Coordinates of C-alpha atoms (C1' of nucleotides) in Angstrom, one line a residue:
Chain A
M870 CA -6.6 7.0 31.4
A871 CA -6.3 3.2 31.4
V872 CA -4.0 3.0 28.6
S873 CA -1.4 5.3 30.5
R874 CA 1.3 3.1 32.3
R875 CA 2.5 0.1 30.0
G876 CA 4.7 -0.2 26.8
P877 CA 3.5 1.5 23.2
R878 CA 3.2 -2.6 22.0
E879 CA 0.9 -3.4 25.2
R880 CA -1.2 -0.3 24.7
M881 CA -1.9 -1.3 21.1
V882 CA -2.7 -4.7 22.5
F883 CA -5.1 -3.4 24.0
S884 CA -6.8 -0.5 22.2
A885 CA -6.9 -3.1 18.9
A886 CA -9.5 -5.7 21.7
Q887 CA -11.2 -2.0 22.3
L888 CA -12.1 -0.9 18.8
I889 CA -12.6 -4.0 17.5
R890 CA -14.9 -4.4 20.5
R891 CA -17.4 -1.6 19.1
D892 CA -15.9 -1.2 15.6
G893 CA -15.2 -4.8 14.5
V894 CA -12.2 -6.0 12.5
S895 CA -12.4 -5.0 9.1
A896 CA -14.3 -1.5 10.5
T897 CA -11.2 -1.1 12.8
G898 CA -7.9 0.1 10.4
L899 CA -4.3 0.4 11.8
R900 CA -3.9 3.8 11.7
D901 CA -7.9 4.1 14.4
I902 CA -5.6 2.0 16.9
V903 CA -2.2 4.2 17.0
A904 CA -4.6 7.1 17.0
H905 CA -6.0 5.6 20.2
A906 CA -3.2 4.2 21.9
R907 CA -0.7 7.0 21.5
A908 CA 0.8 4.4 20.0
P909 CA 4.1 5.7 17.5
R910 CA 2.5 4.4 13.7
G911 CA 6.6 4.0 13.6
S912 CA 6.6 0.8 15.7
L913 CA 4.0 -1.3 14.2
R914 CA 6.3 -2.8 11.3
H915 CA 8.2 -3.0 14.7
Y916 CA 6.3 -4.3 17.3
F917 CA 3.4 -6.7 14.8
P918 CA 5.8 -8.1 11.7
G919 CA 2.5 -10.4 11.0
G920 CA 0.6 -7.0 10.6
K921 CA -2.8 -6.8 11.2
E922 CA -3.5 -10.5 10.8
Q923 CA -1.0 -10.7 14.4
L924 CA -1.8 -7.3 16.3
V925 CA -6.0 -9.0 16.3
N926 CA -4.7 -12.3 17.3
E927 CA -3.3 -11.0 20.3
A928 CA -6.4 -8.4 20.9
V929 CA -8.1 -11.4 20.9
E930 CA -5.6 -13.1 23.2
W931 CA -5.6 -10.4 25.3
A932 CA -9.4 -10.6 25.7
G933 CA -9.6 -14.4 26.8
R934 CA -6.3 -13.6 29.6
Y935 CA -9.3 -10.7 30.7
A936 CA -12.5 -13.1 30.3
A937 CA -10.7 -15.3 32.4
K938 CA -9.0 -13.4 35.3
R939 CA -12.7 -12.0 35.0
V940 CA -14.5 -15.1 36.5
A941 CA -11.3 -15.6 39.3
R942 CA -12.5 -12.3 40.5
F943 CA -15.8 -13.1 41.0
L944 CA -15.2 -16.0 42.6
A945 CA -12.6 -14.3 45.1
E946 CA -15.4 -11.4 46.0
M947 CA -17.8 -14.1 45.8
P948 CA -18.9 -14.6 50.1
E949 CA -21.0 -18.2 49.4
P950 CA -20.6 -18.9 46.3
S951 CA -22.9 -21.0 43.8
P952 CA -23.6 -21.5 40.5
S953 CA -26.2 -18.7 39.2
R954 CA -24.0 -16.3 41.1
L955 CA -21.3 -17.0 39.2
F956 CA -23.6 -16.8 35.8
D957 CA -25.4 -13.8 37.8
A958 CA -22.0 -12.1 37.7
M959 CA -20.7 -13.0 34.4
V960 CA -24.1 -11.6 33.3
R961 CA -23.8 -7.9 35.8
Q962 CA -20.4 -7.3 33.5
W963 CA -22.0 -6.3 31.4
T964 CA -25.3 -5.4 32.3
D965 CA -23.5 -2.5 33.8
E966 CA -21.7 -1.5 31.0
Y967 CA -24.5 -1.4 28.9
R968 CA -25.9 0.8 31.6
S969 CA -23.7 3.1 32.0
A970 CA -21.5 3.3 29.4
G971 CA -24.1 3.1 26.3
F972 CA -24.3 -0.5 24.2
A973 CA -21.4 1.1 21.6
T974 CA -19.6 -2.0 22.8
G975 CA -19.4 -6.2 22.5
C976 CA -17.5 -8.6 22.6
P977 CA -13.9 -8.9 20.8
V978 CA -13.4 -12.2 20.2
V979 CA -17.4 -12.7 18.8
A980 CA -16.3 -10.0 16.4
A981 CA -13.5 -12.0 16.0
T982 CA -15.4 -15.4 15.0
V983 CA -17.7 -12.8 13.2
D984 CA -15.8 -11.8 10.4
R985 CA -12.5 -12.5 10.2
A986 CA -13.0 -17.5 11.5
G987 CA -13.9 -17.2 7.4
S988 CA -10.3 -15.0 6.3
A989 CA -7.7 -15.9 8.7
E990 CA -7.1 -19.3 10.3
S991 CA -5.0 -17.6 12.7
T992 CA -7.5 -15.4 14.4
R993 CA -9.9 -18.4 14.5
E994 CA -7.3 -20.5 15.8
A995 CA -6.8 -18.1 18.4
A996 CA -10.9 -17.2 19.2
A997 CA -11.2 -21.4 19.9
A998 CA -7.6 -20.3 22.4
A999 CA -10.1 -18.1 23.9
F1000 CA -13.9 -19.4 23.7
A1001 CA -11.3 -22.0 26.0
A1002 CA -9.3 -20.6 28.5
W1003 CA -12.6 -18.5 29.8
N1004 CA -14.8 -21.5 29.6
R1005 CA -11.4 -23.7 31.9
P1006 CA -11.6 -21.1 35.1
V1007 CA -15.4 -21.2 35.0
A1008 CA -16.0 -25.5 34.7
R1009 CA -13.6 -25.6 37.3
A1010 CA -15.2 -23.2 39.4
L1011 CA -18.6 -24.8 38.9
T1012 CA -17.1 -28.2 39.6
E1013 CA -15.1 -27.0 43.5
M1014 CA -19.3 -26.3 43.8
G1015 CA -20.1 -29.7 43.3
V1016 CA -20.6 -30.4 39.7
P1017 CA -19.1 -33.5 38.2
A1018 CA -15.8 -32.9 36.5
R1019 CA -18.1 -33.1 32.3
R1020 CA -21.1 -32.4 33.6
A1021 CA -19.5 -28.4 34.3
A1022 CA -17.6 -28.0 31.1
S1023 CA -21.0 -27.9 29.9
L1024 CA -22.7 -25.4 31.3
A1025 CA -19.5 -23.6 31.9
T1026 CA -20.5 -23.3 27.4
L1027 CA -24.3 -23.3 27.9
M1028 CA -22.9 -19.6 30.4
I1029 CA -20.7 -18.3 27.8
S1030 CA -23.5 -19.8 25.0
A1031 CA -26.0 -18.0 26.5
L1032 CA -23.5 -15.1 27.1
E1033 CA -21.9 -13.7 24.3
G1034 CA -25.6 -14.6 22.5
A1035 CA -28.0 -12.5 25.2
I1036 CA -24.8 -9.5 24.3
V1037 CA -25.5 -9.3 20.3
I1038 CA -29.6 -9.1 21.2
A1039 CA -28.8 -6.6 24.1
R1040 CA -26.9 -4.8 21.5
A1041 CA -29.2 -4.5 19.3
E1042 CA -32.2 -3.6 20.9
R1043 CA -30.4 -1.1 23.4
D1044 CA -31.9 -2.9 26.1
V1045 CA -30.1 -5.6 28.7
R1046 CA -33.5 -7.4 28.6
A1047 CA -32.1 -10.4 27.2
L1048 CA -29.0 -10.3 29.2
E1049 CA -31.2 -10.7 32.7
T1050 CA -34.1 -12.8 31.3
V1051 CA -31.3 -15.9 31.1
A1052 CA -29.2 -14.7 34.3
R1053 CA -32.6 -15.0 35.9
E1054 CA -34.2 -18.2 33.5
L1055 CA -30.5 -20.2 33.5
G1056 CA -30.6 -20.0 37.8
P1057 CA -32.5 -22.8 39.0
L1058 CA -30.8 -24.9 35.5
L1059 CA -27.3 -24.3 37.6
D1060 CA -27.9 -24.8 41.2
A1061 CA -30.0 -27.2 40.4
G1062 CA -27.3 -31.3 41.9
V1063 CA -26.0 -28.5 44.1
A1064 CA -26.0 -28.8 47.6
P1065 CA -28.1 -25.7 49.3
G1066 CA -27.3 -24.2 51.9
D1067 CA -23.2 -25.4 51.6
Chain B
M235 CA -28.1 -22.5 -7.6
A236 CA -30.7 -20.5 -4.6
V237 CA -30.3 -17.7 -7.0
S238 CA -32.0 -17.8 -10.1
R239 CA -35.0 -17.5 -10.2
R240 CA -36.4 -14.3 -8.8
G241 CA -36.0 -11.0 -10.0
P242 CA -32.3 -9.4 -10.1
R243 CA -33.5 -6.8 -6.7
E244 CA -34.4 -9.4 -4.7
R245 CA -31.2 -12.3 -5.5
M246 CA -29.0 -9.0 -4.3
V247 CA -30.9 -9.0 -0.8
F248 CA -30.3 -13.3 -0.5
S249 CA -26.6 -12.9 -2.3
A250 CA -25.6 -10.1 0.5
A251 CA -27.9 -12.9 3.2
Q252 CA -25.2 -15.3 2.6
L253 CA -21.3 -12.9 2.4
I254 CA -22.7 -10.9 5.1
R255 CA -23.5 -14.2 7.7
R256 CA -19.7 -15.9 5.5
D257 CA -17.6 -12.7 5.5
G258 CA -19.4 -10.1 7.9
V259 CA -20.5 -6.5 6.8
S260 CA -17.9 -4.4 6.1
A261 CA -15.4 -7.3 3.8
T262 CA -18.5 -7.8 1.7
G263 CA -18.4 -5.3 -0.7
L264 CA -21.4 -4.3 -2.9
R265 CA -19.1 -5.6 -5.9
D266 CA -19.3 -8.8 -4.3
I267 CA -22.5 -8.9 -3.9
V268 CA -23.6 -9.0 -7.8
A269 CA -21.4 -11.6 -9.2
H270 CA -23.0 -14.2 -6.3
A271 CA -26.2 -12.9 -7.8
R272 CA -24.7 -12.7 -11.2
A273 CA -27.2 -8.8 -11.4
P274 CA -26.4 -6.2 -13.6
R275 CA -23.8 -3.9 -11.2
G276 CA -25.5 -0.6 -13.1
S277 CA -29.1 -1.9 -11.4
L278 CA -27.4 -1.5 -7.9
R279 CA -28.2 2.1 -7.8
H280 CA -32.3 1.4 -8.7
Y281 CA -32.5 -0.8 -6.3
F282 CA -31.3 0.8 -4.1
P283 CA -31.3 3.8 -3.6
G284 CA -30.3 4.2 0.1
G285 CA -26.6 2.5 -0.3
K286 CA -25.5 0.0 0.9
E287 CA -27.0 0.2 4.5
Q288 CA -30.4 -0.6 2.8
L289 CA -29.1 -3.2 0.9
V290 CA -28.0 -4.0 4.5
N291 CA -31.1 -3.8 6.2
E292 CA -33.2 -5.3 4.3
A293 CA -31.1 -8.8 3.8
V294 CA -31.0 -8.8 8.0
E295 CA -34.7 -8.5 7.7
W296 CA -35.0 -11.5 4.9
A297 CA -32.8 -13.1 7.4
G298 CA -35.5 -12.1 10.2
R299 CA -38.2 -13.6 8.4
Y300 CA -36.6 -17.3 6.3
A301 CA -35.4 -17.9 11.3
A302 CA -39.8 -16.8 11.8
K303 CA -40.5 -19.0 8.7
R304 CA -38.4 -21.9 9.3
V305 CA -40.2 -22.1 13.3
A306 CA -43.0 -22.6 11.7
R307 CA -42.1 -25.8 9.3
F308 CA -40.4 -27.0 12.5
L309 CA -43.7 -27.7 13.8
A310 CA -45.0 -28.1 11.8
E311 CA -42.6 -31.3 10.6
M312 CA -42.9 -32.4 13.9
P313 CA -45.6 -34.8 15.0
E314 CA -45.8 -34.5 18.9
P315 CA -44.1 -30.9 19.6
S316 CA -42.3 -29.8 23.2
P317 CA -40.6 -27.5 23.3
S318 CA -36.9 -29.9 24.0
R319 CA -37.7 -30.6 20.2
L320 CA -38.4 -27.5 18.7
F321 CA -34.7 -25.9 19.9
D322 CA -33.5 -29.5 19.3
A323 CA -34.2 -28.7 15.8
M324 CA -33.6 -24.9 15.4
V325 CA -30.4 -26.6 16.8
R326 CA -29.8 -29.4 14.2
Q327 CA -29.6 -27.2 11.4
W328 CA -26.4 -25.0 12.5
T329 CA -25.4 -28.1 12.7
D330 CA -26.8 -30.1 9.5
E331 CA -25.0 -27.2 8.0
Y332 CA -22.0 -27.6 9.8
R333 CA -20.9 -31.3 8.9
S334 CA -22.2 -30.7 5.9
A335 CA -21.4 -27.4 4.5
G336 CA -18.8 -26.6 6.6
F337 CA -17.8 -23.5 8.8
A338 CA -17.6 -20.9 7.2
T339 CA -21.0 -19.3 7.7
G340 CA -22.6 -18.0 10.7
C341 CA -25.8 -15.8 11.0
P342 CA -26.6 -12.5 9.3
V343 CA -28.6 -10.7 12.4
V344 CA -25.2 -11.8 14.8
A345 CA -22.3 -10.6 11.8
A346 CA -25.0 -6.4 11.3
T347 CA -25.2 -6.0 14.8
V348 CA -21.2 -7.3 15.8
D349 CA -20.7 -4.4 13.0
R350 CA -22.9 -2.5 12.4
A351 CA -24.7 -1.7 15.3
G352 CA -21.5 1.5 16.5
S353 CA -22.5 3.0 13.1
A354 CA -26.2 2.5 11.4
E355 CA -28.8 2.9 13.6
S356 CA -30.9 1.8 11.4
T357 CA -28.8 -1.4 10.9
R358 CA -29.2 -1.4 14.6
E359 CA -33.3 -1.4 14.5
A360 CA -33.3 -3.8 11.4
A361 CA -31.5 -6.7 13.6
A362 CA -34.0 -6.0 16.4
A363 CA -36.1 -6.0 14.4
A364 CA -34.9 -9.7 13.5
F365 CA -34.9 -10.5 16.6
A366 CA -37.7 -9.9 17.5
A367 CA -39.8 -12.1 14.7
W368 CA -37.2 -14.5 15.7
N369 CA -38.6 -14.4 19.0
R370 CA -42.5 -13.9 18.5
P371 CA -43.1 -18.0 16.9
V372 CA -40.9 -19.6 19.6
A373 CA -43.0 -17.9 21.8
R374 CA -46.4 -18.2 20.7
A375 CA -44.9 -22.1 20.4
L376 CA -44.4 -22.6 23.3
T377 CA -47.6 -21.2 24.8
E378 CA -49.3 -23.4 22.4
M379 CA -47.2 -26.8 24.7
G380 CA -48.1 -25.1 27.8
V381 CA -45.8 -22.8 28.7
P382 CA -47.4 -18.7 30.4
A383 CA -46.8 -16.9 28.1
R384 CA -44.6 -14.2 30.1
R385 CA -42.1 -16.7 30.7
A386 CA -42.9 -18.2 27.4
A387 CA -41.2 -15.1 25.6
S388 CA -38.2 -15.5 28.7
L389 CA -37.9 -19.1 27.1
A390 CA -37.8 -17.8 23.6
T391 CA -35.1 -15.3 24.2
L392 CA -32.7 -18.2 26.5
M393 CA -33.2 -20.2 23.7
I394 CA -32.1 -17.9 20.7
S395 CA -29.5 -16.1 23.2
A396 CA -28.0 -19.9 23.5
L397 CA -27.8 -20.5 19.9
E398 CA -26.4 -17.2 19.2
G399 CA -23.8 -17.9 21.6
A400 CA -23.5 -21.6 19.9
I401 CA -23.1 -21.2 16.9
V402 CA -20.1 -18.0 17.5
I403 CA -18.4 -20.4 19.0
A404 CA -19.1 -23.7 16.8
R405 CA -17.1 -21.5 14.2
A406 CA -14.7 -20.4 15.7
E407 CA -14.1 -24.6 16.9
R408 CA -14.7 -25.9 14.0
D409 CA -16.6 -28.6 15.8
V410 CA -19.9 -29.0 16.8
R411 CA -19.7 -29.5 20.3
A412 CA -21.5 -26.5 21.5
L413 CA -23.6 -26.8 20.1
E414 CA -25.1 -29.8 21.3
T415 CA -24.0 -29.2 24.9
V416 CA -27.1 -26.1 24.8
A417 CA -29.4 -28.9 22.9
R418 CA -28.9 -31.2 25.6
E419 CA -28.7 -28.9 28.9
L420 CA -31.2 -27.0 27.7
G421 CA -34.1 -29.6 27.0
P422 CA -34.7 -30.3 30.4
L423 CA -35.2 -26.9 31.2
L424 CA -37.7 -26.1 28.5
D425 CA -38.9 -29.2 28.9
A426 CA -40.4 -28.2 33.3
G427 CA -43.1 -27.6 33.3
V428 CA -44.5 -28.6 30.3
A429 CA -47.5 -32.1 30.9
P430 CA -45.6 -34.8 29.7
G431 CA -47.8 -37.1 27.4
D432 CA -50.1 -34.5 26.5
Chain C
dC694 C1' 34.1 7.0 19.8
dG695 C1' 32.1 4.0 17.5
dT696 C1' 28.9 0.6 16.4
dC697 C1' 25.3 -2.0 16.2
dG698 C1' 19.7 -3.0 18.4
dT699 C1' 16.3 -0.9 20.0
dC700 C1' 12.9 2.0 18.4
dT701 C1' 10.5 5.7 15.8
dA702 C1' 9.0 8.5 11.5
dT703 C1' 7.4 9.5 7.3
dG704 C1' 6.1 9.0 2.3
dA705 C1' 4.6 6.0 -1.2
dC706 C1' 2.5 2.5 -3.1
dA707 C1' -1.3 -0.6 -5.9
dG708 C1' -5.9 -1.6 -4.1
dC709 C1' -10.5 -1.6 -2.6
dC710 C1' -13.9 0.8 -1.8
dG711 C1' -18.9 3.3 -2.3
dT712 C1' -20.3 6.8 -4.7
dC713 C1' -22.3 9.1 -8.0
dA714 C1' -22.8 11.2 -13.2
dT715 C1' -23.3 10.4 -17.9
dA716 C1' -24.9 8.1 -20.9
dG717 C1' -27.9 4.0 -23.4
dT718 C1' -31.7 0.1 -24.1
dA719 C1' -35.9 -1.7 -23.3
dG720 C1' -40.7 -2.1 -23.5
dC721 C1' -45.2 0.1 -23.9
dG722 C1' -49.3 3.7 -24.3
dG723 C1' -50.1 7.8 -26.7
Chain D
dC407 C1' -43.1 7.9 -33.7
dC408 C1' -43.1 10.0 -29.6
dG409 C1' -42.9 10.7 -24.8
dC410 C1' -42.4 7.6 -20.5
dT411 C1' -40.6 4.7 -17.3
dA412 C1' -37.8 1.3 -15.8
dC413 C1' -34.0 -0.3 -16.0
dT414 C1' -28.6 -1.5 -17.5
dA415 C1' -24.1 0.1 -18.3
dT416 C1' -19.9 1.7 -17.6
dG417 C1' -16.5 5.0 -16.4
dA418 C1' -14.6 7.7 -13.2
dC419 C1' -13.5 10.0 -8.8
dG420 C1' -12.2 11.6 -3.9
dG421 C1' -11.2 8.5 0.1
dC422 C1' -9.5 5.4 3.3
dT423 C1' -6.8 0.4 3.8
dG424 C1' -2.7 -2.1 4.8
dT425 C1' 1.9 -3.0 2.9
dC426 C1' 6.4 -1.6 2.5
dA427 C1' 11.0 1.5 1.2
dT428 C1' 14.2 4.8 4.0
dA429 C1' 15.9 7.3 7.1
dG430 C1' 17.0 8.5 11.9
dA431 C1' 16.9 8.9 17.2
dC432 C1' 18.3 7.0 21.0
dG433 C1' 21.0 4.0 23.8
dA434 C1' 23.6 0.4 25.7
dC435 C1' 28.3 -1.8 24.8
dG436 C1' 33.1 -2.7 23.6

DNA sequence: CGTCGTCTATGACAGCCGTCATAGTAGCGG
DNA sequence: CCGCTACTATGACGGCTGTCATAGACGACG
């Protein structure tokens, strides 16, 4: 499922992101990715002449775009948006997944950063770009809710930092406690300064 | 340096932690660890009959104890402790290191979680224990500053989450911006509810 | 039909990995 | 000197890795 339509190339990128966020970059083999994507191994070289590094980078970029789109979707589904409600939605995406599917996975961008930042410069850049792509729509949303532009960017960084850290802790503890905690504790801070009731 | 005294066993654990936080678990080979520790390869099996998994676990445990001790040290060096000042100190440890030594390293506990949580149950447990060992002194310190016990534990989790997330983002961006941002934005929240001037 | 570009198949390659078997040394108690 | 324990040395093992070379299938187009 979710691997059916679309061409083999896209499936490989998608599968790479899924496996990387579960096992890490080093532990994810090209053969695993190809098998997971049900794609022909013979095409690997054809689509990704830059080798594993290129495929990993594209998976990271994909994850960045995905996170950005999710933010837009959260906002669209929200009757009365507020900073804390946006953060709740971002956190809930993870608590829901962990509760329903177990704690097997984390964020692919974090995984790529942690085990490629020092060895593959291009992957590090892709991760930085992914974080930026994610930060942008969050900051913009905060701005539209009445937060001054400068502060909005900072709060977006705080939200993503706290979320990513809590994801790691939740995985280690196999408990959504950390995620629920950051959502609860950060909510009031995020809403402060935004006129209530409008 | 810092690898000189102490027996070979301890040096290997220490070197493992250092290499893991730089390259990740999978990318760190036993041979690399032994070489870095200037320890005899022949003793690996002797000291760590549980293989790489045992060595990694001990490195993670070591990191947890180290983080806890650092918290105690920060507090001891602080004339007038406050929650925000403690968090500042925790963050500054990383901004200082990044500014002086580059962005090559991250947190070993995060690295171990990200690429072993799904494949080595004992390592996942070690990571959870390390986070707990780190959380404990932070929560206790907050309590002593006047924060109610229940809330103190939550705020400690928030602090560690935000810090860990910002570390990853800083590494990806090769910029301490995210670290400085979380310190600045979280400070007032942490101090709220604590009587000023005492 | 022929040819070219796109895509796939297959297998080999060198290299590294963690593990393990075997042997040996050093020091100490008897 | 023996024997025992703690520690070290060395090399080999199978397995997996990313990369690459070679060849073939397929469809579009001239």
